[in-house]
Coordinates of C-alpha atoms in Angstrom, one line a residue:
X237 CA 0.0 0.0 0.0
X238 CA 1.3 3.4 -1.0
X239 CA 0.0 6.4 0.9
X240 CA 0.8 10.1 0.6
X241 CA 0.7 12.3 3.7
X242 CA 0.9 16.1 3.9
X243 CA 1.0 18.6 6.7
X244 CA -0.3 22.2 7.1
X245 CA -1.8 23.5 3.9
X246 CA -1.9 26.9 5.7
X247 CA -4.5 28.4 3.3
X248 CA -2.5 27.5 0.2
X249 CA -4.9 25.7 -2.2
X250 CA -2.3 25.8 -5.0
X251 CA 0.1 23.6 -3.1
X252 CA -2.7 21.3 -1.8
X253 CA -4.0 20.7 -5.4
X254 CA -0.4 20.1 -6.5
X255 CA 0.0 17.5 -3.7
X256 CA -3.1 15.7 -4.9
X257 CA -1.9 15.6 -8.5
X258 CA 1.6 14.6 -7.7
X259 CA 0.7 11.9 -5.2
X260 CA -1.8 10.3 -7.5
X261 CA 0.8 10.4 -10.3
X262 CA 3.2 8.6 -8.0
X263 CA 0.7 5.8 -7.4
X264 CA -0.6 6.9 -3.9
X265 CA -3.8 4.9 -3.1
X266 CA -4.7 7.0 -0.1
X267 CA -4.1 10.7 0.8
X268 CA -3.9 12.1 4.3
X269 CA -3.5 15.6 5.8
X270 CA -2.3 16.0 9.4
X271 CA -3.9 19.3 10.0
X272 CA -3.4 23.1 10.3
X273 CA -5.6 24.1 7.3
X274 CA -5.1 27.8 8.0
X275 CA -2.1 29.7 9.3
X276 CA -0.1 31.5 6.7
X277 CA -2.0 32.0 3.4
X278 CA -5.1 33.9 2.5
X279 CA -7.4 31.3 0.9
X280 CA -8.5 28.9 3.6
X281 CA -12.0 28.3 2.3
X282 CA -10.6 27.2 -1.1
X283 CA -9.1 24.2 0.6
X284 CA -12.4 22.6 1.5
X285 CA -13.5 21.4 -1.9
X286 CA -10.1 20.1 -2.6
X287 CA -10.0 18.1 0.6
X288 CA -13.5 16.7 0.2
X289 CA -13.4 16.3 -3.5
X290 CA -10.3 14.2 -3.4
X291 CA -11.1 12.0 -0.5
X292 CA -8.3 13.3 1.7
X293 CA -8.5 11.9 5.2
X294 CA -7.9 14.8 7.6
X295 CA -6.8 15.3 11.2
X296 CA -7.3 18.5 13.1
X297 CA -4.3 20.5 14.0
X298 CA -4.1 23.0 16.8
X299 CA -5.1 25.7 14.3
X300 CA -8.2 23.9 13.2
X301 CA -9.3 23.3 16.8
X302 CA -8.9 27.0 17.6
X303 CA -10.8 28.1 14.4
X304 CA -13.6 25.7 15.1
X305 CA -14.0 27.0 18.7
X306 CA -13.4 30.6 17.8
X307 CA -10.5 30.8 20.2
X308 CA -8.6 34.1 20.6
X309 CA -5.3 32.6 19.5
X310 CA -4.0 29.7 17.5
X311 CA -2.6 27.7 20.4
X312 CA 0.5 27.1 18.3
X313 CA 2.8 26.7 21.3
X314 CA 5.1 29.7 20.6
X315 CA 6.7 31.3 23.7
X316 CA 8.5 34.3 22.3
X317 CA 6.5 37.6 22.2
X318 CA 7.6 38.4 18.6
X319 CA 6.8 34.9 17.4
X320 CA 3.3 35.3 19.0
X321 CA 2.9 38.7 17.5
X322 CA 3.2 37.3 13.9
X323 CA 1.2 34.2 14.8
X324 CA -1.6 36.4 16.1
X325 CA -1.7 38.6 13.1
X326 CA -2.3 35.7 10.7
X327 CA -4.6 33.9 13.1
X328 CA -6.9 37.0 13.3
X329 CA -7.0 37.1 9.5
X330 CA -7.8 33.4 9.2
X331 CA -10.5 33.5 11.9
X332 CA -12.2 36.4 10.3
X333 CA -12.2 35.0 6.8
X334 CA -13.0 31.3 7.3
X335 CA -16.5 30.2 6.5
X336 CA -18.2 29.0 9.7
X337 CA -19.5 25.9 8.0
X338 CA -16.0 25.0 7.1
X339 CA -14.9 25.8 10.7
X340 CA -17.6 23.5 12.0
X341 CA -16.3 20.8 9.7
X342 CA -12.9 21.3 11.2
X343 CA -14.3 20.9 14.6
X344 CA -15.5 17.4 13.7
X345 CA -12.0 16.1 12.8
X346 CA -10.1 13.9 15.1
X347 CA -6.8 15.1 16.5
X348 CA -5.0 11.8 15.9
X349 CA -5.6 8.7 13.9
X350 CA -4.4 5.1 14.3
X351 CA -4.9 2.4 11.8
X352 CA -3.3 -0.7 10.3
X353 CA -2.0 -0.2 6.8
X354 CA -0.1 -2.9 5.0
X355 CA 0.4 -4.8 8.2
X356 CA 1.9 -1.8 9.9
X357 CA 0.5 0.0 13.0
X358 CA 0.5 3.6 11.8
X359 CA -0.1 6.4 14.3
X360 CA -0.8 9.9 12.8
X361 CA -0.6 12.9 14.9
X362 CA -0.3 16.7 14.4
X363 CA 2.4 17.8 16.8
X364 CA 3.6 14.7 18.5
X365 CA 2.3 11.8 20.5
X366 CA 2.6 14.0 23.6
X367 CA 0.6 17.0 22.6
X368 CA -1.3 18.5 19.7
X369 CA 1.1 21.5 19.5
X370 CA 4.3 19.8 20.5
X371 CA 7.2 20.7 18.1
X372 CA 8.9 17.4 17.2
X373 CA 12.2 18.7 16.0
X374 CA 14.8 16.5 14.3
X375 CA 17.4 17.8 16.6
X376 CA 15.7 16.8 19.8
X377 CA 18.0 14.8 22.1
X378 CA 17.7 11.0 21.8
X379 CA 15.8 10.7 25.1
X380 CA 13.2 13.2 23.9
X381 CA 12.6 11.2 20.7
X382 CA 12.3 8.0 22.7
X383 CA 9.8 9.6 25.1
X384 CA 7.5 10.4 22.1
X385 CA 8.0 6.9 20.7
X386 CA 7.2 5.2 23.9
X387 CA 4.0 7.3 24.2
X388 CA 2.8 5.6 21.0
X389 CA 4.4 2.2 20.5
X390 CA 3.4 2.2 16.8
X391 CA 5.5 0.9 14.0
X392 CA 5.1 4.1 12.1
X393 CA 4.5 7.6 13.5
X394 CA 3.6 10.5 11.2
X395 CA 3.7 14.1 12.4
X396 CA 3.9 17.7 11.2
X397 CA 3.5 21.1 13.0
X398 CA 7.2 22.1 13.0
X399 CA 7.1 22.7 9.2
X400 CA 10.5 21.0 8.6
X401 CA 10.5 17.5 7.1
X402 CA 12.7 14.7 8.3
X403 CA 12.6 11.0 8.9
X404 CA 14.5 8.6 11.3
X405 CA 14.4 5.1 12.5
X406 CA 14.7 4.2 16.1
X407 CA 14.8 0.5 16.6
X408 CA 11.9 -0.9 14.7
X409 CA 10.0 2.4 14.6
X410 CA 9.9 4.7 11.6
X411 CA 9.1 8.4 12.4
X412 CA 8.4 10.9 9.7
X413 CA 7.8 14.5 10.0
X414 CA 6.0 15.1 6.7
X415 CA 6.6 18.9 6.5
X416 CA 3.9 21.3 5.5
X417 CA 2.4 22.4 2.2
X418 CA 1.6 26.0 3.3
X419 CA 5.1 27.4 3.2
X420 CA 8.7 26.4 2.2
X421 CA 10.9 24.5 4.6
X422 CA 13.2 27.4 5.3
X423 CA 15.6 26.0 2.7
X424 CA 15.7 28.8 0.1
X425 CA 13.4 26.8 -2.3
X426 CA 9.9 28.0 -3.2
X427 CA 8.7 24.4 -3.3
X428 CA 7.3 22.5 -0.4
X429 CA 7.4 18.9 0.9
X430 CA 5.2 15.9 1.7
X431 CA 5.8 12.2 2.4
X432 CA 5.2 9.1 0.4
X433 CA 5.1 5.9 2.3
X434 CA 5.1 2.3 1.1
X435 CA 3.6 -0.1 3.7
X436 CA 3.6 -3.8 2.9
X437 CA 3.6 -7.0 5.0
X438 CA 4.6 -5.1 8.1
X439 CA 7.5 -3.3 6.4
X440 CA 7.6 0.5 6.0
X441 CA 9.7 2.9 4.0
X442 CA 9.3 6.6 3.4
X443 CA 10.4 9.2 0.9
X444 CA 10.3 12.9 1.5
X445 CA 9.0 14.4 -1.8
X446 CA 9.9 18.0 -2.9
X447 CA 6.8 19.5 -4.5
X448 CA 6.7 22.3 -7.1
X449 CA 3.5 24.3 -7.2
X450 CA 2.3 27.7 -8.4
X451 CA 3.9 29.8 -5.7
X452 CA 3.5 33.0 -7.7
X453 CA -0.3 32.5 -7.5
X454 CA 0.0 32.0 -3.8
X455 CA 2.0 35.1 -3.3
X456 CA -0.4 37.1 -5.5
X457 CA -3.4 35.9 -3.4
X458 CA -1.7 36.9 -0.2
X459 CA -0.9 40.4 -1.5
X460 CA -4.5 40.8 -2.8
X461 CA -5.7 39.9 0.7
X462 CA -3.5 42.6 2.2
X463 CA -1.3 40.2 4.2
X464 CA 2.1 41.7 5.2
X465 CA 5.0 41.5 2.8
X466 CA 7.0 39.7 5.4
X467 CA 4.7 36.6 4.9
X468 CA 4.8 36.9 1.1
X469 CA 8.6 37.1 1.1
X470 CA 8.8 33.6 2.6
X471 CA 6.6 32.2 -0.2
X472 CA 8.8 34.0 -2.9
X473 CA 12.2 33.2 -1.4
X474 CA 11.9 30.0 0.5
X475 CA 13.3 31.6 3.7
X476 CA 11.4 32.1 6.9
X477 CA 11.0 35.7 8.0
X478 CA 8.7 35.1 11.0
X479 CA 8.4 32.7 13.9
X480 CA 12.2 32.2 14.3
X481 CA 12.6 32.1 18.0
X482 CA 10.8 28.7 18.2
X483 CA 13.6 27.1 16.1
X484 CA 16.3 25.2 18.0
X485 CA 19.9 25.9 17.2
X486 CA 20.4 23.2 14.6
X487 CA 17.3 24.1 12.6
X488 CA 17.8 27.9 13.0
X489 CA 21.3 27.8 11.7
X490 CA 20.2 26.4 8.4
X491 CA 18.0 29.3 7.5
X492 CA 19.0 32.6 6.1
X493 CA 17.6 34.7 9.0
X494 CA 18.2 34.0 12.7
X495 CA 17.3 37.0 14.8
X496 CA 14.5 39.5 15.1
X497 CA 15.9 43.0 14.6
X498 CA 14.4 44.0 17.9
X499 CA 16.8 41.6 19.7
X500 CA 19.9 43.3 18.2
X501 CA 22.1 44.8 20.9
X502 CA 21.8 48.4 21.9
X503 CA 24.2 48.3 24.9
X504 CA 27.0 47.7 22.4
X505 CA 27.2 48.7 18.8
X506 CA 30.7 48.7 17.4
X507 CA 31.8 52.3 16.8
X508 CA 32.8 53.4 13.4
X509 CA 36.4 54.1 14.6
X510 CA 38.2 52.7 11.5
X511 CA 39.1 49.5 13.3
X512 CA 36.2 47.5 11.9
X513 CA 33.1 46.1 13.5
X514 CA 30.5 48.5 12.1
X515 CA 27.1 47.1 11.3
X516 CA 26.9 46.5 7.6
X517 CA 24.4 48.5 5.5
X518 CA 23.2 45.2 4.0
X519 CA 20.8 44.7 7.0
X520 CA 17.5 45.8 5.4
X521 CA 15.8 48.1 7.8
X522 CA 12.3 47.1 6.5
X523 CA 12.7 43.4 7.3
X524 CA 12.0 42.4 10.9
X525 CA 14.6 39.6 10.8
X526 CA 18.3 39.6 10.1
X527 CA 21.0 37.0 9.7
X528 CA 23.3 36.4 12.6
X529 CA 26.3 36.7 10.3
X530 CA 27.0 40.4 9.6
X531 CA 25.2 41.6 12.8
X532 CA 27.0 42.8 15.9
X533 CA 26.6 39.3 17.3
X534 CA 28.7 37.7 14.5
X535 CA 30.9 40.3 12.7
X536 CA 31.7 39.7 9.0
X537 CA 35.5 39.6 9.5
X538 CA 37.6 36.5 9.0
X539 CA 40.7 35.8 11.0
X540 CA 43.5 33.8 9.3
X541 CA 46.4 32.4 11.2
X542 CA 49.3 32.2 8.8
X543 CA 51.4 30.4 11.4
X544 CA 51.9 29.8 15.2
X545 CA 55.6 30.1 15.8
X546 CA 56.9 33.5 17.0
X547 CA 60.1 35.3 17.8
X548 CA 58.7 36.2 21.2
X549 CA 57.4 34.1 24.1
X550 CA 55.0 36.5 25.7
X551 CA 53.8 35.1 29.0
X552 CA 50.2 36.0 28.4
X553 CA 49.9 34.9 24.7
X554 CA 46.3 33.7 24.3
X555 CA 47.3 31.1 21.7
X556 CA 50.5 29.9 23.3
X557 CA 52.8 31.1 20.5
X558 CA 56.6 31.1 21.0
X559 CA 59.8 30.2 19.2
X560 CA 59.3 26.6 20.3
X561 CA 55.7 26.4 18.9
X562 CA 55.0 24.2 15.9
X563 CA 54.7 26.5 12.9
X564 CA 51.3 25.1 11.7
X565 CA 51.6 27.4 8.7
X566 CA 49.1 28.0 5.9
X567 CA 50.6 27.5 2.5
X568 CA 50.2 30.2 -0.2
X569 CA 47.7 28.1 -2.0
X570 CA 45.6 27.5 1.1
X571 CA 45.7 31.2 2.0
X572 CA 44.7 32.3 -1.4
X573 CA 41.8 29.8 -1.5
X574 CA 40.6 31.0 1.9
X575 CA 40.7 34.6 0.7
X576 CA 38.7 33.7 -2.4
X577 CA 36.2 31.8 -0.3
X578 CA 35.9 34.7 2.2
X579 CA 34.9 37.0 -0.6
X580 CA 32.3 34.5 -2.0
X581 CA 30.9 34.0 1.5
X582 CA 30.3 37.6 2.3
X583 CA 33.1 38.5 4.6
X584 CA 34.0 42.2 4.5
X585 CA 37.4 42.2 6.0
X586 CA 40.4 40.0 6.9
X587 CA 42.6 39.9 9.9
X588 CA 45.9 38.1 9.3
X589 CA 47.6 37.0 12.5
X590 CA 49.8 34.4 14.2
X591 CA 52.2 33.6 15.9
X592 CA 54.3 36.3 14.2
X593 CA 53.0 36.5 10.6
X594 CA 56.3 38.0 9.4
X595 CA 58.0 34.6 10.2
X596 CA 56.0 33.2 7.2
X597 CA 58.4 33.2 4.3
X598 CA 55.7 34.5 1.9
X599 CA 53.9 37.0 4.1
X600 CA 54.2 40.0 1.8
X601 CA 52.8 37.8 -1.1
X602 CA 49.9 36.8 1.2
X603 CA 49.1 40.4 2.2
X604 CA 49.4 41.5 -1.4
X605 CA 46.8 38.9 -2.5
X606 CA 44.4 39.6 0.5
X607 CA 44.5 43.4 0.4
X608 CA 43.8 43.4 -3.3
X609 CA 40.4 41.8 -2.5
X610 CA 39.3 42.9 1.0
X611 CA 40.4 45.4 3.6
X612 CA 43.1 43.5 5.5
X613 CA 44.7 44.0 8.9
X614 CA 48.0 42.2 9.7
X615 CA 48.9 41.8 13.4
X616 CA 52.6 41.9 14.1
X617 CA 55.0 42.7 16.9
X618 CA 56.7 45.0 14.4
X619 CA 60.2 43.5 15.0
X620 CA 60.7 41.7 11.7
X621 CA 59.8 44.4 9.2
X622 CA 63.1 44.5 7.4
X623 CA 65.0 42.1 5.2
X624 CA 63.9 39.3 2.9
X625 CA 60.5 38.6 4.4
X626 CA 59.5 42.3 4.4
X627 CA 60.7 43.2 1.0
X628 CA 57.9 44.8 -1.0
X629 CA 55.9 45.8 2.1
X630 CA 56.2 49.5 1.2
X631 CA 54.5 48.7 -2.2
X632 CA 51.3 47.8 -0.3
X633 CA 51.0 51.3 1.2
X634 CA 48.3 52.2 -1.3
X635 CA 46.4 49.0 -0.8
X636 CA 43.6 48.3 1.7
X637 CA 46.2 47.2 4.2
X638 CA 46.5 48.1 7.9
X639 CA 49.3 47.0 10.1
X640 CA 48.5 46.6 13.8
X641 CA 51.1 46.1 16.5
X642 CA 51.2 45.9 20.3
X643 CA 52.8 48.3 22.8
X644 CA 52.3 47.3 26.4
X645 CA 54.0 50.2 28.2
X646 CA 55.4 53.6 27.9
X647 CA 58.8 52.3 29.0
X648 CA 60.9 49.3 28.2
X649 CA 60.7 48.1 31.8
X650 CA 56.9 47.7 31.7
X651 CA 56.6 46.4 28.1
X652 CA 59.5 43.9 28.4
X653 CA 58.1 42.5 31.7
X654 CA 55.8 40.3 29.7
X655 CA 57.3 40.3 26.2
X656 CA 61.0 39.9 26.9
X657 CA 64.1 42.0 27.2
X658 CA 64.7 44.4 24.3
X659 CA 61.3 44.0 22.8
X660 CA 60.1 47.5 23.6
X661 CA 62.9 49.2 21.7
X662 CA 62.5 46.9 18.7
X663 CA 58.8 47.5 18.6
X664 CA 59.3 51.3 18.8
X665 CA 61.8 51.0 15.9
X666 CA 59.3 49.0 14.0
X667 CA 56.5 51.6 14.5
X668 CA 58.8 54.3 13.2
X669 CA 59.7 52.2 10.3
X670 CA 56.1 51.6 9.4
X671 CA 55.4 55.3 9.5
X672 CA 58.3 55.9 7.2
X673 CA 56.9 53.3 4.8
X674 CA 53.6 55.1 4.6
X675 CA 51.9 52.5 6.7
X676 CA 51.2 54.2 10.1
X677 CA 50.2 51.4 12.3
X678 CA 47.4 50.9 14.8
X679 CA 48.6 50.1 18.2
X680 CA 46.9 48.0 20.9
X681 CA 47.8 47.7 24.5
X682 CA 47.0 44.6 26.5
X683 CA 46.0 46.0 29.9
X684 CA 47.7 44.4 32.9
X685 CA 48.0 45.5 36.6
X686 CA 51.6 46.6 35.7
X687 CA 50.7 49.0 32.8
X688 CA 47.3 50.4 33.8
X689 CA 48.9 53.5 35.1
X690 CA 50.9 54.0 31.9
X691 CA 48.0 54.0 29.4
X692 CA 47.9 57.9 29.1
X693 CA 51.7 58.0 28.7
X694 CA 51.5 55.4 25.9
X695 CA 48.8 57.4 24.1
X696 CA 51.0 60.5 24.4
X697 CA 54.0 58.7 23.2
X698 CA 52.2 57.5 20.0
X699 CA 50.8 61.0 19.5
X700 CA 54.3 62.3 19.5
X701 CA 55.1 59.9 16.7
X702 CA 52.3 61.4 14.7
X703 CA 49.7 58.6 15.1
X704 CA 46.1 59.7 15.3
X705 CA 44.3 59.1 18.6
X706 CA 42.0 56.5 17.0
X707 CA 45.1 54.4 16.1
X708 CA 45.4 53.4 19.8
X709 CA 43.2 51.1 21.7
X710 CA 43.3 49.2 25.0
X711 CA 42.2 45.5 25.0
X712 CA 41.7 43.2 28.0
X713 CA 44.0 40.4 29.1
X714 CA 42.3 37.1 28.4
X715 CA 42.7 33.9 30.4
X716 CA 43.7 31.7 27.5
X717 CA 46.9 30.1 26.2
X718 CA 49.8 31.0 28.5
X719 CA 47.8 33.5 30.6
X720 CA 46.6 32.2 33.9
X721 CA 44.8 35.4 34.8
X722 CA 42.4 37.7 32.9
X723 CA 38.9 37.7 31.5
X724 CA 37.3 34.3 31.0
X725 CA 36.2 33.9 27.4
X726 CA 34.1 31.1 25.8
X727 CA 31.4 30.3 23.4
X728 CA 28.8 31.2 26.0
X729 CA 30.3 34.6 26.9
X730 CA 31.8 36.0 23.7
X731 CA 30.6 37.1 20.2
X732 CA 32.0 34.7 17.6
X733 CA 34.6 35.8 15.1
X734 CA 35.3 32.9 12.7
X735 CA 39.0 32.0 12.7
X736 CA 40.9 29.7 10.4
X737 CA 44.2 28.0 11.2
X738 CA 46.0 25.0 9.8
X739 CA 44.1 22.9 12.4
X740 CA 40.7 24.0 11.2
X741 CA 38.0 26.5 12.2
X742 CA 37.6 28.2 15.6
X743 CA 35.1 30.3 17.4
X744 CA 37.3 33.2 18.2
X745 CA 40.9 34.3 17.4
X746 CA 41.8 34.2 21.1
X747 CA 40.8 30.5 21.2
X748 CA 42.6 29.4 18.0
X749 CA 45.1 27.1 19.7
X750 CA 43.6 23.6 19.8
X751 CA 45.9 22.5 22.7
X752 CA 45.0 25.2 25.1
X753 CA 41.5 26.1 23.8
X754 CA 39.9 22.8 22.6
X755 CA 36.5 24.2 23.7
X756 CA 36.6 26.8 20.9
X757 CA 37.4 24.4 18.1
X758 CA 34.6 24.3 15.5
X759 CA 35.6 22.1 12.6
X760 CA 38.5 20.3 10.9
X761 CA 40.7 21.6 8.1
X762 CA 39.1 21.9 4.8
X763 CA 35.6 22.7 6.2
X764 CA 34.0 25.3 3.8
X765 CA 33.6 28.8 5.3
X766 CA 29.9 28.6 4.6
X767 CA 29.6 25.5 6.7
X768 CA 31.7 27.2 9.3
X769 CA 29.2 30.1 9.4
X770 CA 26.4 27.7 9.9
X771 CA 28.2 25.8 12.7
X772 CA 29.1 29.1 14.5
X773 CA 25.4 30.1 14.2
X774 CA 24.3 26.8 15.7
X775 CA 26.9 27.0 18.5
X776 CA 25.8 30.6 19.2
X777 CA 22.2 29.7 19.7
X778 CA 23.0 26.6 21.7
X779 CA 24.9 28.8 24.1
X780 CA 22.3 31.5 24.1
X781 CA 19.3 29.3 24.6
X782 CA 20.9 27.5 27.5
X783 CA 20.1 30.5 29.7
X784 CA 18.4 33.0 27.5
X785 CA 21.2 35.6 27.6
X786 CA 23.1 37.1 24.8
X787 CA 26.9 37.4 24.8
X788 CA 29.0 40.5 24.6
X789 CA 32.0 41.1 22.3
X790 CA 35.6 40.6 23.4
X791 CA 37.7 42.7 21.1
X792 CA 41.1 41.3 20.0
X793 CA 41.2 44.0 17.4
X794 CA 38.3 46.4 17.4

C-alpha cells in the first residue's frame, strides 16, 4: 500500500492541489492531511472542496481546533513575544475569513488517527504523540525522541506542525515529519514537501518528496488579501521571515535569517572608529529579521592564522605562541583559496595574524593577495619588518592594508616585563619604520596590573610619533593560552569571530590554539567557510538558549 501524507496546507490551495496531483501520479492509493488548514496563506476556504473532492483523510491541527471553537489565538505553542505577534496577526485574518460551516467541519475532525495499513501499525498525529502543538524537531535529544515513541508504541509515527520535514528510524519504529504544504521548509526553495510511504507486509519505508507548485499565484493571493509582505517574502524566497525564536539551534542555523531586529544589541554597537566592527548596511531596515552573520553578534570579518611560531614568548599569549611552537603554517595556495572563499561567503574584512606572521616566508605575497580583494589587517610585533620577508611591504601602502602592533607600556621596563628584554625598543623602531613606509600602524595595549597607570603615557608617546588618537586602543587580558589570569572567554560569553588555522575552524581568534582552547574548536581543516558560518550560528544559539542571555563582544582587534 502506498500512501501520501501532507501537513499544514496553511491556506495554500495551490500547493494542496499540486499535492493531490503529484501523489496520484506517483501511485498513492490513499491521501492524508495531518492538520493546520489555516495559518499562513489567505485562501483557507478554497481548501475545503479540494479536501472533500479528493477523499483526503484529515486530522485537526491546533489551528483547526482553535478556528472551530473561535478561540482568541491559534494555540501554536510559541513562547517568544515576537513569534506570537506574527502568529496572532495571521490567526486574526484566518478566523475572520474562514467560512463558519468549514470551521464547524474542522471541529468534527479527530486530532489523531491510528490504523493498520499494509500490516503496519500507523499512528498519525499533528504535533507529536505527547501534545497537539508539540514541536517534534529532528534535533531533539535522543531521550526526547524515545519519550515520544514510547507514548505511542506504533510501527510508524507521522507528524507535522514544526514545518520542517525529516525521517529517522529508532529500533523498529519509523518516524516521519512530513513537513507542510503551506510554506517552504526554510531552505531557500519555493517548493514545499510531503511524504510518500510504502507499507507492505509489516515493512515501512518513506520518501520525502519535494513538491513544485504555483507559488507565484499563492504570493499574489496573499498580497491581494492585504497580508504583510514579510509573509509573502517567505513564499517567494523560501526563507522564513517570521516565527524564528521557536527554532532550535540546529534548525535555526540552516535558515537565512536568525534573529529579530528588535533583539539586536543596543548596549554595544561597534563604533565606526576605523578599526572594523560597524554594522553593515546590508541589513535591510524594512525586514523584521536579520542573519546572525553580519550583525553585531557575528561580525563579518575573518581571521586567518598564517602560522603559530613567534620570535617572542609573551607570558600571556592567548594562543601559546613562542619560538618553540610548531609553525602550523598555511601554504600560499591554502591562504589564497581562503581569501577567495571569504569574498564569496560575504566576509567584508580579513585579519591576518599568528604567531608572528612575518616569520611566514611568503607573508608579503599573502598580504598582497588579501588586500587586493578585501580590507586587510595584519597583526605583528613589528620587529621583523626589514630584510627578505618584508621586501615589498612598502609597495602595499596604497592598498587596503592596515598594520597593527602591540605596545604594552610607555617604558621598556613595563613592556618587556611580559614580552621579553629588548622587545620595547625593537617595537618602537618597527613603529617608526612603518610610519616611514607610509603604513602608520594601529597600536593595541593589553592591559595588565603593571601597565594600567601608563596608558595615558602610551597614548601621548604615540601621538608624538604622529599617530592619530584613533590608532590606539586598549584591550583586555584574556585567560587563554599561556595566561593564567584575565577575563574568561568562551562560546557562551563571547561574540564569535570565525577564525581559520592549519588545524581548522575556531570560534574566536583568542581561542585558536587547539591544545589550550579545545572548547573553541569548531571544525577540521578543509571545512568550507559557509559551513563554518552555519556551525558558528548553531553554537551561538546553543549557548544563548541555555540561559536566554546574549553574549557581549571581546575585542582582540576592534
